[in-house]
Coordinates of C-alpha atoms in Angstrom, one line a residue:
Chain A
X1 CA -50.2 -14.0 0.4
X2 CA -48.7 -12.8 3.5
X3 CA -46.2 -15.6 3.3
X4 CA -45.4 -14.8 -0.2
X5 CA -44.8 -11.1 0.5
X6 CA -42.5 -12.1 3.4
X7 CA -40.5 -14.2 1.1
X8 CA -40.3 -11.4 -1.4
X9 CA -39.0 -9.0 1.4
X10 CA -36.2 -11.7 2.0
X11 CA -34.9 -11.5 -1.5
X12 CA -32.6 -8.5 -1.1
X13 CA -31.0 -10.1 2.0
X14 CA -30.6 -13.4 0.5
X15 CA -29.1 -11.9 -2.7
X16 CA -26.8 -9.7 -0.6
X17 CA -25.4 -12.6 1.4
X18 CA -25.1 -14.8 -1.6
X19 CA -23.2 -12.2 -3.6
X20 CA -21.2 -10.5 -0.9
X21 CA -20.6 -13.3 1.8
X22 CA -21.0 -16.7 0.3
X23 CA -19.6 -16.0 -3.2
X24 CA -16.4 -14.3 -2.1
X25 CA -15.6 -17.2 0.4
X26 CA -16.2 -19.8 -2.3
X27 CA -13.9 -17.8 -4.5
X28 CA -11.1 -17.6 -1.9
X29 CA -11.2 -21.3 -1.3
X30 CA -11.2 -21.8 -5.1
X31 CA -8.2 -19.7 -5.8
X32 CA -6.3 -21.2 -3.0
X33 CA -5.9 -24.4 -5.2
X34 CA -4.1 -22.7 -8.0
X35 CA -0.3 -21.7 -8.2
X36 CA 1.1 -18.6 -9.7
X37 CA 0.8 -20.0 -13.3
X38 CA -2.9 -21.0 -12.9
X39 CA -2.2 -24.8 -12.5
X40 CA -4.2 -26.8 -9.9
X41 CA -2.2 -27.5 -6.9
X42 CA -2.1 -28.3 -3.2
X43 CA 1.4 -26.8 -2.9
X44 CA 0.0 -23.5 -1.4
X45 CA -1.3 -25.5 1.7
X46 CA 2.0 -27.3 2.0
X47 CA 3.8 -23.9 1.8
X48 CA 1.6 -22.6 4.6
X49 CA 3.2 -25.0 6.9
X50 CA 6.8 -24.0 6.3
X51 CA 8.6 -22.2 9.1
X52 CA 8.2 -18.7 7.4
X53 CA 4.5 -18.8 7.4
X54 CA 4.2 -20.6 10.7
X55 CA 6.3 -17.9 12.4
X56 CA 4.0 -15.2 10.8
X57 CA 0.9 -17.0 12.0
X58 CA 2.3 -17.2 15.5
X59 CA 3.4 -13.5 15.5
X60 CA 0.0 -12.5 14.2
X61 CA -1.8 -14.3 17.0
X62 CA 0.7 -13.0 19.6
X63 CA 0.2 -9.3 18.7
X64 CA -3.6 -9.8 18.3
X65 CA -3.6 -11.3 21.7
X66 CA -1.6 -8.4 23.2
X67 CA -3.8 -5.7 21.4
X68 CA -7.1 -7.5 22.9
X69 CA -5.6 -7.7 26.3
X70 CA -4.6 -4.1 26.6
X71 CA -7.8 -2.9 24.9
X72 CA -9.6 -4.8 27.6
X73 CA -7.5 -3.4 30.4
X74 CA -8.2 0.1 29.3
X75 CA -11.9 -0.3 28.2
X76 CA -13.3 -2.2 31.3
X77 CA -12.6 0.5 33.8
X78 CA -13.6 3.1 31.2
X79 CA -16.9 1.5 30.6
X80 CA -17.5 1.0 34.3
X81 CA -16.7 4.7 35.0
X82 CA -19.1 5.8 32.1
X83 CA -22.0 4.1 33.7
X84 CA -21.5 6.1 36.9
X85 CA -21.2 9.5 35.2
X86 CA -23.9 12.2 34.9
X87 CA -23.8 12.7 31.2
X88 CA -23.2 9.2 30.1
X89 CA -24.4 9.6 26.5
X90 CA -22.3 12.6 25.9
X91 CA -19.1 10.8 27.2
X92 CA -19.9 7.7 25.3
X93 CA -20.2 9.8 22.1
X94 CA -16.8 11.3 22.8
X95 CA -15.3 8.0 23.0
X96 CA -16.8 6.8 19.9
X97 CA -16.1 9.9 18.0
X98 CA -12.5 9.0 16.9
X99 CA -13.8 5.9 15.2
X100 CA -15.6 8.1 12.7
X101 CA -12.2 9.3 11.4
X102 CA -10.6 7.4 8.7
X103 CA -8.0 4.8 10.0
X104 CA -5.3 5.9 7.7
X105 CA -5.6 9.6 8.7
X106 CA -5.2 8.5 12.4
X107 CA -2.1 6.4 11.4
X108 CA -0.7 9.3 9.6
X109 CA -1.3 11.6 12.6
X110 CA 0.6 9.2 14.7
X111 CA 3.4 9.4 12.4
X112 CA 3.8 13.0 13.2
X113 CA 3.2 12.6 17.0
X114 CA 5.6 9.7 17.5
X115 CA 8.4 11.0 15.1
X116 CA 11.9 12.0 16.3
X117 CA 10.8 15.6 16.3
X118 CA 7.2 14.9 17.2
X119 CA 5.0 16.0 20.1
X120 CA 5.7 12.8 22.2
X121 CA 9.5 13.3 22.0
X122 CA 9.1 16.9 22.7
X123 CA 7.4 16.0 26.0
X124 CA 10.0 13.4 26.9
X125 CA 12.8 15.9 26.2
X126 CA 11.1 18.4 28.5
X127 CA 10.8 16.0 31.4
X128 CA 14.4 15.2 31.0
X129 CA 14.1 11.7 29.7
X130 CA 15.4 12.6 26.2
X131 CA 14.4 11.7 22.7
X132 CA 13.5 8.0 22.3
X133 CA 12.7 5.9 19.2
X134 CA 8.9 5.5 19.6
X135 CA 7.9 5.1 15.8
X136 CA 8.6 1.7 14.2
X137 CA 8.7 -0.2 17.6
X138 CA 6.5 -2.9 19.1
X139 CA 5.3 -0.3 21.5
X140 CA 4.0 2.2 19.0
X141 CA 2.3 -0.7 17.0
X142 CA 0.3 -2.0 20.0
X143 CA -0.3 1.5 21.3
X144 CA -1.9 2.7 18.0
X145 CA -3.8 -0.5 17.5
X146 CA -5.2 -0.3 21.0
X147 CA -6.1 3.3 20.5
X148 CA -8.0 2.3 17.3
X149 CA -9.8 -0.6 18.7
X150 CA -10.8 0.8 22.2
X151 CA -14.3 2.1 21.0
X152 CA -15.2 -1.4 19.8
X153 CA -14.3 -2.8 23.2
X154 CA -15.9 -0.2 25.3
X155 CA -19.3 -0.3 23.6
X156 CA -20.3 -4.0 24.3
X157 CA -19.0 -3.8 27.9
X158 CA -20.8 -0.5 28.4
X159 CA -24.1 -2.1 27.2
X160 CA -23.5 -5.2 29.6
X161 CA -22.9 -2.9 32.5
X162 CA -26.0 -0.9 31.8
X163 CA -28.2 -4.0 31.6
X164 CA -26.8 -5.2 35.1
X165 CA -29.5 -5.0 37.7
X166 CA -28.0 -2.6 40.4
X167 CA -30.1 -4.3 43.2
X168 CA -27.7 -7.4 42.7
X169 CA -24.8 -5.2 43.6
X170 CA -26.6 -3.6 46.5
X171 CA -27.5 -7.2 47.7
X172 CA -24.0 -8.3 47.6
X173 CA -22.8 -5.3 49.5
X174 CA -25.5 -5.7 52.2
X175 CA -24.5 -9.3 52.5
X176 CA -21.0 -8.1 53.6
X177 CA -19.0 -8.5 50.4
X178 CA -16.1 -6.2 49.8
X179 CA -16.0 -4.0 46.7
X180 CA -13.4 -6.4 45.2
X181 CA -15.5 -9.5 45.9
X182 CA -18.6 -7.8 44.6
X183 CA -16.6 -7.1 41.3
X184 CA -15.1 -10.6 41.1
X185 CA -18.2 -12.6 42.1
X186 CA -21.1 -10.5 40.9
X187 CA -20.3 -7.7 38.3
X188 CA -17.6 -9.4 36.2
X189 CA -19.5 -12.7 35.8
X190 CA -22.6 -10.9 34.7
X191 CA -20.9 -8.7 32.2
X192 CA -18.9 -11.5 30.7
X193 CA -20.9 -11.6 27.7
X194 CA -19.9 -8.0 26.9
X195 CA -16.4 -8.8 27.4
X196 CA -16.6 -11.8 25.1
X197 CA -18.3 -9.7 22.4
X198 CA -15.7 -7.0 22.8
X199 CA -12.8 -9.4 22.5
X200 CA -14.2 -10.8 19.2
X201 CA -14.7 -7.3 17.9
X202 CA -11.1 -6.6 18.6
X203 CA -9.1 -9.8 18.2
X204 CA -10.5 -10.8 14.9
X205 CA -9.8 -7.5 13.0
X206 CA -6.5 -7.3 14.9
X207 CA -5.4 -10.7 13.3
X208 CA -5.5 -9.2 9.9
X209 CA -4.2 -5.8 10.5
X210 CA -1.9 -4.6 7.6
X211 CA -1.8 -0.9 7.0
X212 CA -0.5 0.0 10.5
X213 CA 2.1 -2.7 10.3
X214 CA 3.8 -0.7 7.6
X215 CA 3.0 2.8 8.6
X216 CA 3.6 2.6 12.3
X217 CA 5.7 -0.5 12.8
X218 CA 7.7 0.0 9.6
X219 CA 7.2 -3.5 8.5
X220 CA 9.2 -4.7 11.7
X221 CA 5.9 -6.5 12.6
X222 CA 4.8 -8.9 9.8
X223 CA 1.3 -10.3 10.1
X224 CA -0.8 -12.6 7.9
X225 CA -2.7 -9.5 6.6
X226 CA 0.6 -8.1 5.2
X227 CA 1.4 -11.3 3.6
X228 CA -2.1 -11.4 2.0
X229 CA -1.7 -7.8 0.8
X230 CA 1.7 -8.5 -0.8
X231 CA 0.5 -11.7 -2.4
X232 CA -2.4 -10.0 -4.1
X233 CA -1.0 -6.6 -5.0
X234 CA 2.7 -7.3 -5.6
X235 CA 3.5 -11.0 -6.3
X236 CA 0.1 -11.5 -8.0
X237 CA 0.3 -14.9 -6.4
X238 CA -3.5 -15.0 -5.7
X239 CA -3.3 -18.7 -4.8
X240 CA -0.9 -18.2 -1.9
X241 CA -2.8 -15.1 -0.7
X242 CA -6.2 -17.0 -0.8
X243 CA -4.6 -19.8 1.1
X244 CA -3.5 -17.6 4.0
X245 CA -7.1 -16.1 4.0
X246 CA -8.6 -19.5 4.2
X247 CA -6.6 -20.1 7.4
X248 CA -7.6 -16.8 8.7
X249 CA -11.2 -17.6 8.1
X250 CA -10.9 -20.9 9.8
X251 CA -9.1 -19.3 12.8
X252 CA -11.8 -16.7 13.1
X253 CA -14.6 -19.2 12.9
X254 CA -12.9 -21.2 15.7
X255 CA -12.6 -18.1 17.8
X256 CA -16.3 -17.2 17.3
X257 CA -17.3 -20.7 18.4
X258 CA -15.1 -20.6 21.5
X259 CA -16.1 -17.1 22.6
X260 CA -19.6 -17.7 21.4
X261 CA -22.6 -17.9 23.9
X262 CA -23.7 -21.4 24.5
X263 CA -27.1 -21.2 25.7
Chain B
X1 CA -46.7 -5.1 -2.0
X2 CA -48.0 -2.5 -4.5
X3 CA -46.1 0.1 -2.6
X4 CA -43.0 -1.9 -2.9
X5 CA -43.3 -2.3 -6.7
X6 CA -44.2 1.5 -7.0
X7 CA -41.0 2.3 -5.1
X8 CA -38.9 0.2 -7.3
X9 CA -40.5 1.6 -10.4
X10 CA -39.8 5.2 -9.3
X11 CA -36.2 4.4 -8.4
X12 CA -35.6 2.9 -11.9
X13 CA -37.3 5.9 -13.6
X14 CA -35.1 8.3 -11.7
X15 CA -32.0 6.3 -12.5
X16 CA -32.7 6.2 -16.2
X17 CA -33.5 10.0 -16.2
X18 CA -30.1 10.7 -14.5
X19 CA -28.3 8.5 -17.0
X20 CA -29.9 10.1 -19.9
X21 CA -29.2 13.6 -18.3
X22 CA -25.4 12.9 -17.8
X23 CA -25.0 11.6 -21.4
X24 CA -26.8 14.6 -22.7
X25 CA -24.6 16.9 -20.5
X26 CA -21.4 15.1 -21.7
X27 CA -22.4 15.5 -25.3
X28 CA -23.2 19.2 -25.0
X29 CA -19.8 19.7 -23.4
X30 CA -18.0 17.7 -26.0
X31 CA -16.9 15.0 -23.7
X32 CA -17.7 12.0 -25.9
X33 CA -16.7 10.8 -29.3
X34 CA -13.6 11.6 -31.2
X35 CA -12.5 14.8 -29.7
X36 CA -11.5 13.7 -26.2
X37 CA -8.4 12.0 -24.9
X38 CA -8.2 10.1 -21.7
X39 CA -4.7 10.0 -20.3
X40 CA -3.9 7.6 -17.3
X41 CA -0.7 8.6 -15.7
X42 CA 0.9 8.7 -12.2
X43 CA -0.1 11.5 -9.9
X44 CA 1.7 14.8 -10.4
X45 CA 3.6 13.3 -13.3
X46 CA 3.0 16.0 -16.0
X47 CA 3.2 19.8 -16.1
X48 CA -0.5 20.8 -16.2
X49 CA 0.5 23.7 -18.5
X50 CA 1.4 21.2 -21.2
X51 CA -2.1 19.6 -21.1
X52 CA -3.6 23.2 -21.6
X53 CA -1.1 23.8 -24.5
X54 CA -2.1 20.5 -26.1
X55 CA -5.7 21.1 -25.8
X56 CA -5.3 24.6 -27.5
X57 CA -3.1 23.2 -30.3
X58 CA -5.1 20.2 -31.1
X59 CA -8.6 21.1 -30.1
X60 CA -9.0 17.9 -28.1
X61 CA -10.3 17.8 -24.7
X62 CA -8.0 15.9 -22.3
X63 CA -9.4 13.9 -19.4
X64 CA -6.5 13.2 -17.0
X65 CA -6.8 10.5 -14.6
X66 CA -4.2 9.2 -12.2
X67 CA -3.0 5.9 -10.4
X68 CA -0.5 5.2 -7.7
X69 CA 0.8 1.8 -8.6
X70 CA 1.5 -0.2 -11.7
X71 CA -0.6 -3.1 -10.3
X72 CA -3.7 -1.0 -9.8
X73 CA -3.3 0.6 -13.3
X74 CA -3.0 -2.9 -14.9
X75 CA -6.0 -4.1 -13.0
X76 CA -8.1 -1.4 -14.2
X77 CA -7.1 -1.7 -17.8
X78 CA -7.6 -5.5 -17.7
X79 CA -11.0 -5.2 -16.2
X80 CA -12.2 -3.1 -19.2
X81 CA -15.0 -0.6 -19.1
X82 CA -12.5 2.2 -19.2
X83 CA -11.5 4.2 -22.2
X84 CA -7.8 5.1 -21.6
X85 CA -6.1 6.3 -24.7
X86 CA -2.6 6.7 -23.2
X87 CA -1.0 5.3 -20.1
X88 CA 2.5 5.4 -18.6
X89 CA 3.6 2.1 -16.9
X90 CA 7.1 1.1 -15.7
X91 CA 9.1 -1.2 -17.6
X92 CA 8.3 -4.5 -15.9
X93 CA 4.6 -3.7 -16.2
X94 CA 5.0 -3.1 -19.9
X95 CA 6.4 -6.6 -20.5
X96 CA 3.6 -8.0 -18.2
X97 CA 0.9 -6.0 -20.2
X98 CA 2.4 -7.2 -23.4
X99 CA 2.1 -10.9 -22.3
X100 CA -1.5 -10.2 -21.3
X101 CA -2.2 -8.7 -24.6
X102 CA -3.3 -5.3 -23.2
X103 CA -1.3 -3.0 -25.4
X104 CA -1.7 -1.9 -29.0
X105 CA 1.5 -1.9 -31.2
X106 CA 2.8 1.6 -32.0
X107 CA 3.3 2.8 -35.5
X108 CA 6.6 4.7 -35.5
X109 CA 5.8 6.5 -38.7
X110 CA 3.2 8.5 -36.9
X111 CA 5.7 9.8 -34.4
X112 CA 8.2 12.0 -36.2
X113 CA 9.5 13.3 -33.0
X114 CA 10.8 10.0 -31.9
X115 CA 14.1 10.9 -33.4
X116 CA 14.8 13.2 -30.4
X117 CA 15.1 10.2 -28.0
X118 CA 18.6 9.1 -27.0
X119 CA 19.4 5.8 -28.7
X120 CA 20.6 4.4 -25.2
X121 CA 16.9 4.3 -24.1
X122 CA 15.5 2.6 -27.2
X123 CA 15.3 -1.0 -28.0
X124 CA 15.7 -2.3 -24.5
X125 CA 15.0 -5.9 -23.2
X126 CA 11.5 -5.2 -21.8
X127 CA 10.2 -4.0 -25.3
X128 CA 12.5 -4.9 -28.3
X129 CA 12.3 -2.4 -31.0
X130 CA 10.0 -0.3 -29.0
X131 CA 7.0 -1.9 -30.6
X132 CA 4.6 -1.0 -27.7
X133 CA 6.2 1.8 -25.7
X134 CA 7.9 5.1 -25.9
X135 CA 10.2 6.4 -23.2
X136 CA 8.7 9.2 -20.9
X137 CA 11.1 9.4 -18.0
X138 CA 13.8 7.3 -16.5
X139 CA 15.7 7.1 -13.4
X140 CA 17.8 5.0 -11.0
X141 CA 17.6 3.5 -7.4
X142 CA 20.1 4.9 -5.0
X143 CA 20.8 6.2 -1.6
X144 CA 19.5 9.4 -0.1
X145 CA 21.6 10.6 2.9
X146 CA 21.9 13.4 5.2
X147 CA 25.5 14.4 5.7
X148 CA 24.5 16.7 8.6
X149 CA 23.4 13.7 10.7
X150 CA 26.5 11.6 9.7
X151 CA 29.3 14.0 10.6
X152 CA 29.7 14.9 6.9
X153 CA 30.2 11.3 5.8
X154 CA 29.5 11.0 2.1
X155 CA 28.2 7.6 1.2
X156 CA 29.3 6.1 -2.1
X157 CA 28.4 2.4 -2.2
X158 CA 25.8 -0.1 -1.2
X159 CA 28.2 -1.8 1.2
X160 CA 28.4 1.5 3.2
X161 CA 24.9 0.6 4.4
X162 CA 26.3 -2.2 6.5
X163 CA 28.6 0.2 8.4
X164 CA 27.9 -0.1 12.2
X165 CA 27.7 3.7 12.5
X166 CA 24.4 3.5 10.6
X167 CA 22.7 1.5 13.3
X168 CA 19.0 2.1 13.2
X169 CA 19.4 4.8 10.7
X170 CA 18.2 3.4 7.3
X171 CA 14.8 3.6 5.8
X172 CA 14.1 1.1 2.9
X173 CA 11.6 1.4 0.3
X174 CA 9.0 -1.5 0.5
X175 CA 9.9 -3.2 -2.8
X176 CA 11.1 -6.7 -3.2
X177 CA 13.0 -6.1 -6.5
X178 CA 14.6 -3.0 -5.0
X179 CA 15.8 -4.5 -1.8
X180 CA 16.8 -7.9 -3.2
X181 CA 18.4 -6.0 -6.0
X182 CA 20.7 -3.9 -3.8
X183 CA 21.5 -7.0 -1.8
X184 CA 22.6 -8.8 -5.0
X185 CA 24.5 -5.6 -6.2
X186 CA 26.3 -5.3 -3.0
X187 CA 27.8 -8.8 -3.8
X188 CA 28.5 -7.7 -7.3
X189 CA 25.9 -9.9 -8.8
X190 CA 23.4 -8.8 -11.3
X191 CA 20.0 -7.7 -9.9
X192 CA 18.4 -10.0 -12.4
X193 CA 20.2 -13.0 -11.0
X194 CA 18.3 -16.2 -10.8
X195 CA 21.0 -18.4 -9.3
X196 CA 19.6 -19.9 -6.1
X197 CA 23.0 -19.8 -4.3
X198 CA 23.4 -16.2 -5.1
X199 CA 19.9 -15.3 -4.0
X200 CA 20.4 -17.2 -0.7
X201 CA 23.7 -15.4 -0.2
X202 CA 22.1 -12.0 -0.8
X203 CA 19.4 -12.9 1.6
X204 CA 21.7 -13.8 4.3
X205 CA 23.7 -10.5 3.8
X206 CA 20.4 -8.6 4.0
X207 CA 19.8 -10.5 7.2
X208 CA 22.9 -8.9 8.6
X209 CA 21.7 -5.4 7.7
X210 CA 18.7 -5.8 10.0
X211 CA 20.2 -3.8 12.9
X212 CA 20.8 -0.9 10.7
X213 CA 17.2 -0.9 9.4
X214 CA 14.9 1.5 11.2
X215 CA 11.8 0.8 9.0
X216 CA 10.6 -0.6 5.6
X217 CA 8.0 1.8 4.3
X218 CA 6.0 3.0 1.3
X219 CA 5.5 6.5 0.0
X220 CA 5.8 7.9 3.5
X221 CA 9.6 7.5 3.0
X222 CA 9.6 10.9 1.4
X223 CA 8.0 12.6 4.3
X224 CA 10.1 10.8 6.8
X225 CA 13.5 11.5 5.1
X226 CA 12.7 15.1 4.5
X227 CA 11.7 15.4 8.2
X228 CA 15.1 13.9 9.2
X229 CA 13.4 10.8 10.8
X230 CA 16.4 8.8 9.6
X231 CA 19.9 9.7 8.1
X232 CA 19.7 7.2 5.1
X233 CA 17.1 6.0 2.7
X234 CA 17.2 3.8 -0.3
X235 CA 14.7 5.3 -2.8
X236 CA 14.1 5.8 -6.5
X237 CA 15.8 8.9 -8.0
X238 CA 12.6 10.6 -8.7
X239 CA 11.5 10.4 -5.1
X240 CA 15.1 11.6 -4.2
X241 CA 14.7 14.7 -6.2
X242 CA 11.4 15.4 -4.4
X243 CA 12.9 14.9 -1.0
X244 CA 15.8 17.2 -1.8
X245 CA 13.5 19.8 -3.0
X246 CA 11.9 19.8 0.5
X247 CA 15.1 19.5 2.5
X248 CA 18.2 20.6 0.7
X249 CA 20.6 19.3 3.3
X250 CA 20.1 15.9 1.7
X251 CA 22.2 14.3 -1.0
X252 CA 21.7 11.4 -3.5
X253 CA 24.1 8.9 -4.8
X254 CA 23.9 6.1 -7.3
X255 CA 26.1 3.4 -5.6
X256 CA 29.3 2.4 -7.3
X257 CA 28.5 -1.3 -7.5
X258 CA 25.8 -0.6 -9.9
X259 CA 22.1 -0.2 -9.5
X260 CA 18.7 -0.4 -11.2
X261 CA 17.8 1.8 -14.2
X262 CA 14.0 2.2 -14.6
X263 CA 11.8 3.5 -17.2
X264 CA 8.2 5.0 -17.3
X265 CA 7.1 4.6 -20.9
X266 CA 4.1 5.9 -22.8
X267 CA 1.8 3.1 -24.2
X268 CA -1.5 2.9 -25.9
X269 CA -3.7 0.4 -24.1
X270 CA -6.1 -1.9 -25.7
X271 CA -9.0 0.2 -24.4
X272 CA -8.0 3.2 -26.5
X273 CA -10.8 5.0 -28.4
X274 CA -9.1 7.9 -29.8
X275 CA -6.0 6.5 -31.6
X276 CA -5.3 9.6 -33.6
X277 CA -5.4 11.7 -30.5
X278 CA -3.1 9.2 -28.6
X279 CA -0.5 9.6 -31.4
X280 CA -0.8 13.3 -31.5
X281 CA -0.3 13.5 -27.6
X282 CA 2.7 11.1 -27.6
X283 CA 4.4 13.2 -30.5
X284 CA 3.5 16.3 -28.6
X285 CA 5.3 15.1 -25.4
X286 CA 8.4 14.0 -27.5
X287 CA 8.8 17.5 -28.8
X288 CA 12.0 18.7 -27.2
X289 CA 10.5 22.1 -25.9
X290 CA 7.6 20.2 -24.3
X291 CA 9.8 17.4 -22.9
X292 CA 12.3 20.0 -21.4
X293 CA 9.4 21.9 -19.8
X294 CA 8.0 18.6 -18.4
X295 CA 11.3 17.4 -17.0
X296 CA 11.8 20.8 -15.4
X297 CA 8.4 20.5 -13.7
X298 CA 8.5 16.9 -12.7
X299 CA 12.2 16.7 -11.8
X300 CA 12.8 13.2 -13.3
X301 CA 15.4 12.5 -16.0
X302 CA 14.3 13.0 -19.5
X303 CA 15.3 10.4 -22.2
X304 CA 14.9 13.2 -24.7
X305 CA 18.5 14.2 -25.9
X306 CA 17.4 17.4 -27.6
X307 CA 15.4 18.3 -24.6
X308 CA 18.3 17.8 -22.3
X309 CA 20.3 20.3 -24.4
X310 CA 17.5 22.9 -23.6
X311 CA 17.5 22.3 -19.9
X312 CA 19.5 24.7 -17.7
X313 CA 23.0 23.6 -16.9
X314 CA 22.2 23.0 -13.1
X315 CA 19.8 20.4 -14.1
X316 CA 21.3 18.7 -17.1
X317 CA 24.8 18.8 -15.5
X318 CA 23.6 17.1 -12.3
X319 CA 25.5 13.9 -12.4
X320 CA 23.2 12.4 -9.7
X321 CA 20.3 12.5 -12.0
X322 CA 22.1 12.3 -15.4
X323 CA 25.1 10.1 -14.3
X324 CA 28.3 9.9 -16.4
X325 CA 28.9 7.1 -18.8
X326 CA 31.0 4.9 -16.4
X327 CA 28.1 4.8 -13.9
X328 CA 25.5 4.3 -16.5
X329 CA 27.4 1.4 -17.8
X330 CA 26.8 -0.4 -14.5
X331 CA 23.1 0.2 -14.4
X332 CA 20.7 -2.5 -15.3
X333 CA 17.0 -2.7 -16.3
X334 CA 14.9 -5.2 -14.5
X335 CA 14.1 -8.3 -16.6
X336 CA 10.8 -9.7 -16.5
X337 CA 11.8 -12.8 -14.4
X338 CA 8.4 -14.6 -14.8
X339 CA 5.9 -15.0 -12.2
X340 CA 7.5 -17.9 -10.4
X341 CA 10.8 -16.1 -9.9
X342 CA 9.1 -12.9 -8.8
X343 CA 7.1 -14.9 -6.4
X344 CA 10.5 -16.4 -5.1
X345 CA 12.0 -12.9 -4.8
X346 CA 9.0 -11.7 -2.8
X347 CA 9.3 -14.8 -0.6
X348 CA 12.9 -14.0 0.2
X349 CA 12.1 -10.4 0.8
X350 CA 9.3 -11.4 3.3
X351 CA 11.8 -13.6 5.1
X352 CA 14.1 -10.6 5.3
X353 CA 11.4 -8.4 6.8
X354 CA 10.7 -11.1 9.4
X355 CA 14.3 -10.9 10.7
X356 CA 14.1 -9.7 14.4
X357 CA 16.6 -7.2 15.6

């Protein structure tokens, strides 16, 4: 009886996973074998290996890598500082707060901030540097993406730092290690899991960014996400869109395996 | 276990009760059956006063829903489960919907006001004999520019865009047909060209434009141009009139090499429930008084020649939006090039976007 009840409780989860995880992936793979006219083909896969798509893949990975790297550079010290503060929970809440606001709204806000007559340029003008083009550059794209992803990087690192046993740090200091050595040899290795989780949470969504590429980068940065959106909405070439999605899924799976915990 | 079943039972009961309640409320407000008309149109694309007038005259309750792209609209109609009686797709979407059998043929005898439409806008390639669609608004693709930022320079042609003075000053609308179209036009080819050499030539030429292009954006282009973020933009005439309403320093030109002529036409989708109401509404909108009122509100160009006569001179005489015959002669409607060719256009456009500065 107990067993049967337990199985019954599983039904909603299994249905959910079957309908919203397994079925869509199967459909994506299925669609990737059809061309625009609905004929069976392997041509989409051949097309993916042409220079256009290869360059797109490369630039997607490159930008995702940069975004992850800068997020980590900002997030690690932030998380470290957070654990030393008095009202940690409050500060943490303040850092997470922006992620409650819709992505699109934030992107539109940056359109205003970074514009030729926006706040950022007004400041630059005031300090005597003069108006620069900020919007529609690599800089603005990476800046805004990092801003959006920081909470996802801070949280896991913060948790890892919180779990760290402080007596290990004291022991290291007692034994004569400098602050830097303590960080390099004790703190960082022990929080590596948090860093990995954070990198996953940033790198994978960053690979398929698409709205920001248009709004903030003015389509000067083309990622695989942009191409998928185009194929599904404009060209209606669902096959090619699905093929790119298949490669993205494979790439993500590989990243999960590499950064996953092998215990 | 019992508790679980009880919870589910309660949820179902509540759901059914709510369903019954809404249908009851709809009925008591007269929202179902023959006296409602569901219109599916672009956002802000009709004078709301006209809907009120129509409701008063016909006693029909109008439900007005909006979409923001032809693709989204087509998907929703194709999926079914909707009851749209009238919709307003663009011309290429009409030929696609015709192919996919999503439209009902239109009986012209039920539309006496059709006689007010200018013959130039009837019987076009996307819908021969207007069997499925009736013109609503039309417009062009052209260049919006800000003479103040360009030392008074008045642009006149597509080839002006390649001028080195415009370095990093151009915003383009994110549309493959539009961008490839002006690339082809600038070389004096048709924007429906399917000759591979011509397409490659156009792509190469567009590649040379890259240093001048600041960004390729969507609807934000209106906000960015009105805010003087860039001096030049390639946009649809409808967007241009909105931009110029916001910032009167800007000007619009239909380039001399020729350009695209587009249409938004009224259609009756397969999902229609209230055919009589749909005909009444289309006929109502074709009435010159109503069409003129609508054109004044929306700011797009009306295909209704008798409505045009009713419009004030500063609108009807504006050659930017009602170009003279020698310009009109060079305008082309997008042909439905077929999925494969369209896909190729998009591929070329994607390659153009990937050009690094």
